[in-house]
């Protein structure tokens, strides 16, 4: 069964450093998402992406965040200058349906900012 | 603001019994309501959805009920198995918004 893959599974960084989280969505999907989950809390929407443009973004997704689909397979989330409060599990997801009801999630990247 | 939330943070059921997980919502504009399951160390996994103009939908061992009068959503799992142990999230979707919003999770644990 096709799946969304994320790398790395764990990322440790110093505050103020840039990080790039990588995702390979399911190949025939056209809609891509990033969510994050702080330990023990709910899954929070960050951004949705379609046709090389951001479709929707949350208040969390400020100027420090950016997304990119650099080629036909990868979808990346960049945090330019990490803060302690960026520590969370970051999930990439993709879907084939417009509107994003049935999302397929990766296993996540645990980001720890020290 | 957040409009999807769950009544109880934890639920413990006997293996083989039916489980019922409840959720309240406040946004009447949602087009779909969805249930996701999250096992330890994994991302959320889609279980079932229901369009806002329906009141019941059945899947394999799962049934979702939607009561728009009281803005209540429930997930029923028949003959609960150890593999059903997970955190269950209800979520809502407005198709034009291109996103789903998750509520707080309910942890389902199974007693042998």
Short mmCIF file of C-alpha atoms in Angstrom, two decimals:
data_model
loop_
_atom_site.label_atom_id
_atom_site.label_comp_id
_atom_site.label_asym_id
_atom_site.label_seq_id
_atom_site.Cartn_x
_atom_site.Cartn_y
_atom_site.Cartn_z
CA UNK A 1 0.00 0.00 0.00
CA UNK A 2 1.39 3.43 -0.91
CA UNK A 3 2.38 5.59 2.01
CA UNK A 4 3.67 9.02 2.89
CA UNK A 5 7.29 8.93 4.01
CA UNK A 6 9.00 11.52 6.17
CA UNK A 7 12.65 12.11 6.93
CA UNK A 8 14.31 12.38 9.33
CA UNK A 9 12.30 10.62 12.02
CA UNK A 10 14.05 12.71 14.66
CA UNK A 11 15.72 16.10 14.35
CA UNK A 12 17.55 17.89 17.12
CA UNK A 13 18.57 21.49 16.55
CA UNK A 14 19.76 24.53 18.41
CA UNK A 15 17.46 27.51 18.86
CA UNK A 16 17.88 29.95 16.00
CA UNK A 17 18.98 27.32 13.51
CA UNK A 18 17.19 26.51 10.29
CA UNK A 19 15.63 23.10 9.78
CA UNK A 20 14.12 21.44 6.76
CA UNK A 21 11.68 18.60 7.21
CA UNK A 22 11.19 16.39 4.21
CA UNK A 23 8.23 14.43 2.95
CA UNK A 24 7.47 12.24 -0.02
CA UNK A 25 3.69 12.25 -0.55
CA UNK A 26 1.80 9.46 -2.25
CA UNK A 27 2.66 9.70 -5.93
CA UNK A 28 -0.75 10.37 -7.48
CA UNK A 29 -1.89 12.80 -4.79
CA UNK A 30 -2.15 16.47 -5.60
CA UNK A 31 -2.90 18.06 -2.23
CA UNK A 32 -0.30 18.32 0.50
CA UNK A 33 -0.39 19.35 4.13
CA UNK A 34 1.73 19.92 7.19
CA UNK A 35 0.37 19.45 10.69
CA UNK A 36 2.09 19.44 14.03
CA UNK A 37 1.39 17.85 17.36
CA UNK A 38 2.90 18.98 20.62
CA UNK A 39 3.24 16.03 22.99
CA UNK A 40 -0.11 14.92 24.34
CA UNK A 41 -2.05 17.62 22.56
CA UNK A 42 -4.25 17.83 19.50
CA UNK A 43 -3.06 17.75 15.93
CA UNK A 44 -2.76 21.33 14.66
CA UNK A 45 -3.11 22.43 11.05
CA UNK A 46 -0.20 24.41 9.64
CA UNK A 47 -0.58 24.68 5.88
CA UNK A 48 -2.16 23.15 2.79
CA UNK A 49 -0.57 23.24 -0.65
CA UNK A 50 -1.86 22.63 -4.14
CA UNK A 51 -0.59 23.40 -7.62
CA UNK A 52 2.61 24.89 -6.25
CA UNK A 53 0.77 27.37 -4.09
CA UNK A 54 -0.31 27.62 -0.50
CA UNK A 55 -4.06 27.06 -0.35
CA UNK A 56 -4.59 27.75 3.33
CA UNK A 57 -2.38 28.46 6.33
CA UNK A 58 -2.94 28.83 10.04
CA UNK A 59 -1.82 31.52 12.46
CA UNK A 60 1.03 29.23 13.49
CA UNK A 61 2.45 29.34 9.97
CA UNK A 62 4.15 32.72 10.26
CA UNK A 63 7.03 34.21 8.28
CA UNK A 64 9.47 31.75 9.86
CA UNK A 65 7.78 28.88 8.03
CA UNK A 66 7.83 28.08 4.34
CA UNK A 67 6.91 25.12 2.17
CA UNK A 68 8.23 23.99 -1.15
CA UNK A 69 7.77 21.26 -3.68
CA UNK A 70 11.25 21.37 -5.22
CA UNK A 71 10.67 18.49 -7.61
CA UNK A 72 7.97 16.03 -8.58
CA UNK A 73 8.20 13.95 -5.44
CA UNK A 74 9.34 15.92 -2.40
CA UNK A 75 7.42 18.33 -0.21
CA UNK A 76 9.40 20.24 2.39
CA UNK A 77 8.73 22.38 5.44
CA UNK A 78 11.40 24.89 6.39
CA UNK A 79 11.62 26.69 9.69
CA UNK A 80 14.11 29.54 9.28
CA UNK A 81 14.99 30.32 12.87
CA UNK A 82 13.72 27.72 15.26
CA UNK A 83 12.30 28.58 18.66
CA UNK A 84 11.92 26.37 21.71
CA UNK A 85 8.16 26.30 21.19
CA UNK A 86 8.63 24.80 17.72
CA UNK A 87 9.47 21.51 19.40
CA UNK A 88 6.76 19.10 18.27
CA UNK A 89 5.99 16.15 16.04
CA UNK A 90 5.51 17.39 12.49
CA UNK A 91 3.27 15.36 10.23
CA UNK A 92 3.11 15.57 6.47
CA UNK A 93 -0.07 14.43 4.75
CA UNK A 94 -1.38 14.12 1.23
CA UNK A 95 -4.76 13.53 -0.34
CA UNK A 96 -6.24 13.00 -3.76
CA UNK A 97 -9.50 14.75 -3.02
CA UNK A 98 -10.04 18.47 -3.18
CA UNK A 99 -10.99 19.85 0.19
CA UNK A 100 -8.92 17.25 2.02
CA UNK A 101 -11.30 14.95 3.85
CA UNK A 102 -9.32 11.73 3.62
CA UNK A 103 -5.72 12.54 4.40
CA UNK A 104 -2.87 10.05 4.43
CA UNK A 105 -0.33 10.93 7.09
CA UNK A 106 3.32 10.06 7.40
CA UNK A 107 4.82 8.81 10.65
CA UNK A 108 6.15 12.24 11.48
CA UNK A 109 9.40 13.99 12.31
CA UNK A 110 10.02 14.67 15.98
CA UNK A 111 11.69 18.08 16.16
CA UNK A 112 13.49 18.99 19.35
CA UNK A 113 14.76 22.55 19.69
CA UNK A 114 17.34 23.00 22.44
CA UNK B 1 -11.75 29.47 17.07
CA UNK B 2 -11.75 25.76 17.78
CA UNK B 3 -15.12 24.16 17.32
CA UNK B 4 -14.51 20.44 17.64
CA UNK B 5 -13.99 18.84 21.02
CA UNK B 6 -14.39 15.52 22.79
CA UNK B 7 -16.37 14.76 25.91
CA UNK B 8 -13.92 12.40 27.61
CA UNK B 9 -10.15 12.13 27.41
CA UNK B 10 -9.99 8.38 28.16
CA UNK B 11 -12.20 5.36 27.62
CA UNK B 12 -11.58 1.83 28.85
CA UNK B 13 -13.61 -1.05 27.46
CA UNK B 14 -13.62 -4.81 27.79
CA UNK B 15 -12.32 -6.71 24.79
CA UNK B 16 -15.27 -7.82 22.72
CA UNK B 17 -17.58 -5.06 23.93
CA UNK B 18 -18.71 -2.16 21.80
CA UNK B 19 -16.97 1.19 22.18
CA UNK B 20 -18.65 4.54 21.78
CA UNK B 21 -16.53 7.67 21.45
CA UNK B 22 -18.30 10.99 21.49
CA UNK B 23 -17.54 14.39 20.10
CA UNK B 24 -19.25 17.80 20.19
CA UNK B 25 -18.90 20.42 17.53
CA UNK B 26 -20.05 24.01 17.21
CA UNK B 27 -19.43 24.91 13.55
CA UNK B 28 -22.63 24.28 11.63
CA UNK B 29 -20.87 25.20 8.38
CA UNK B 30 -18.76 22.04 8.31
CA UNK B 31 -19.25 19.89 5.21
CA UNK B 32 -17.78 16.69 6.57
CA UNK B 33 -17.03 15.18 9.94
CA UNK B 34 -14.27 12.65 10.13
CA UNK B 35 -12.78 10.19 12.59
CA UNK B 36 -9.07 9.49 12.70
CA UNK B 37 -7.18 6.94 14.74
CA UNK B 38 -3.64 7.52 16.00
CA UNK B 39 -1.59 4.61 17.26
CA UNK B 40 1.50 5.19 19.32
CA UNK B 41 4.40 6.51 17.24
CA UNK B 42 2.32 6.90 14.09
CA UNK B 43 0.48 9.58 12.23
CA UNK B 44 -3.32 9.83 12.26
CA UNK B 45 -5.11 7.25 10.14
CA UNK B 46 -8.45 7.89 8.44
CA UNK B 47 -11.27 5.69 9.72
CA UNK B 48 -14.53 7.02 8.37
CA UNK B 49 -16.23 10.23 7.37
CA UNK B 50 -19.79 11.45 7.19
CA UNK B 51 -21.17 14.25 5.10
CA UNK B 52 -23.09 16.88 7.02
CA UNK B 53 -26.39 16.03 5.28
CA UNK B 54 -26.29 12.43 6.56
CA UNK B 55 -27.02 11.09 10.02
CA UNK B 56 -25.44 7.66 9.87
CA UNK B 57 -22.72 5.89 8.01
CA UNK B 58 -21.35 2.40 8.48
CA UNK B 59 -17.98 0.94 7.71
CA UNK B 60 -16.23 -2.23 8.67
CA UNK B 61 -16.97 -2.66 12.42
CA UNK B 62 -17.44 1.09 12.75
CA UNK B 63 -20.49 3.33 12.62
CA UNK B 64 -20.53 7.10 12.75
CA UNK B 65 -23.63 8.92 13.91
CA UNK B 66 -24.27 12.60 13.39
CA UNK B 67 -26.90 14.48 15.34
CA UNK B 68 -27.09 17.98 13.93
CA UNK B 69 -29.81 19.04 16.36
CA UNK B 70 -27.44 18.81 19.31
CA UNK B 71 -24.23 19.10 17.26
CA UNK B 72 -22.97 15.73 18.36
CA UNK B 73 -20.88 13.13 16.58
CA UNK B 74 -20.09 9.61 17.74
CA UNK B 75 -17.96 6.70 16.64
CA UNK B 76 -19.13 3.22 17.50
CA UNK B 77 -16.67 0.35 17.28
CA UNK B 78 -18.22 -3.11 17.37
CA UNK B 79 -16.53 -6.01 19.14
CA UNK B 80 -13.54 -3.98 20.26
CA UNK B 81 -10.20 -5.68 19.75
CA UNK B 82 -6.74 -5.04 21.25
CA UNK B 83 -5.69 -3.52 17.93
CA UNK B 84 -8.28 -0.80 18.44
CA UNK B 85 -6.19 0.68 21.25
CA UNK B 86 -5.30 4.18 20.11
CA UNK B 87 -6.20 7.83 20.43
CA UNK B 88 -9.27 8.72 18.41
CA UNK B 89 -9.76 12.21 17.02
CA UNK B 90 -12.87 13.71 15.55
CA UNK B 91 -12.26 16.33 12.92
CA UNK B 92 -14.23 18.67 10.74
CA UNK B 93 -13.81 19.86 7.22
CA UNK B 94 -15.09 22.75 5.21
CA UNK B 95 -14.38 21.79 1.60
CA UNK B 96 -13.58 25.31 0.48
CA UNK B 97 -11.05 25.71 3.28
CA UNK B 98 -8.81 22.84 2.07
CA UNK B 99 -8.03 21.59 5.54
CA UNK B 100 -9.37 19.53 8.37
CA UNK B 101 -9.39 20.74 11.96
CA UNK B 102 -8.82 18.16 14.65
CA UNK B 103 -10.49 18.08 18.03
CA UNK B 104 -8.92 16.81 21.23
CA UNK B 105 -8.36 13.06 21.30
CA UNK B 106 -9.90 10.26 23.32
CA UNK B 107 -7.57 7.48 24.35
CA UNK B 108 -9.24 4.08 24.00
CA UNK B 109 -7.76 1.28 26.05
CA UNK B 110 -8.87 -2.34 25.92
CA UNK B 111 -9.12 -4.57 28.98
CA UNK B 112 -8.47 -8.26 28.35
#
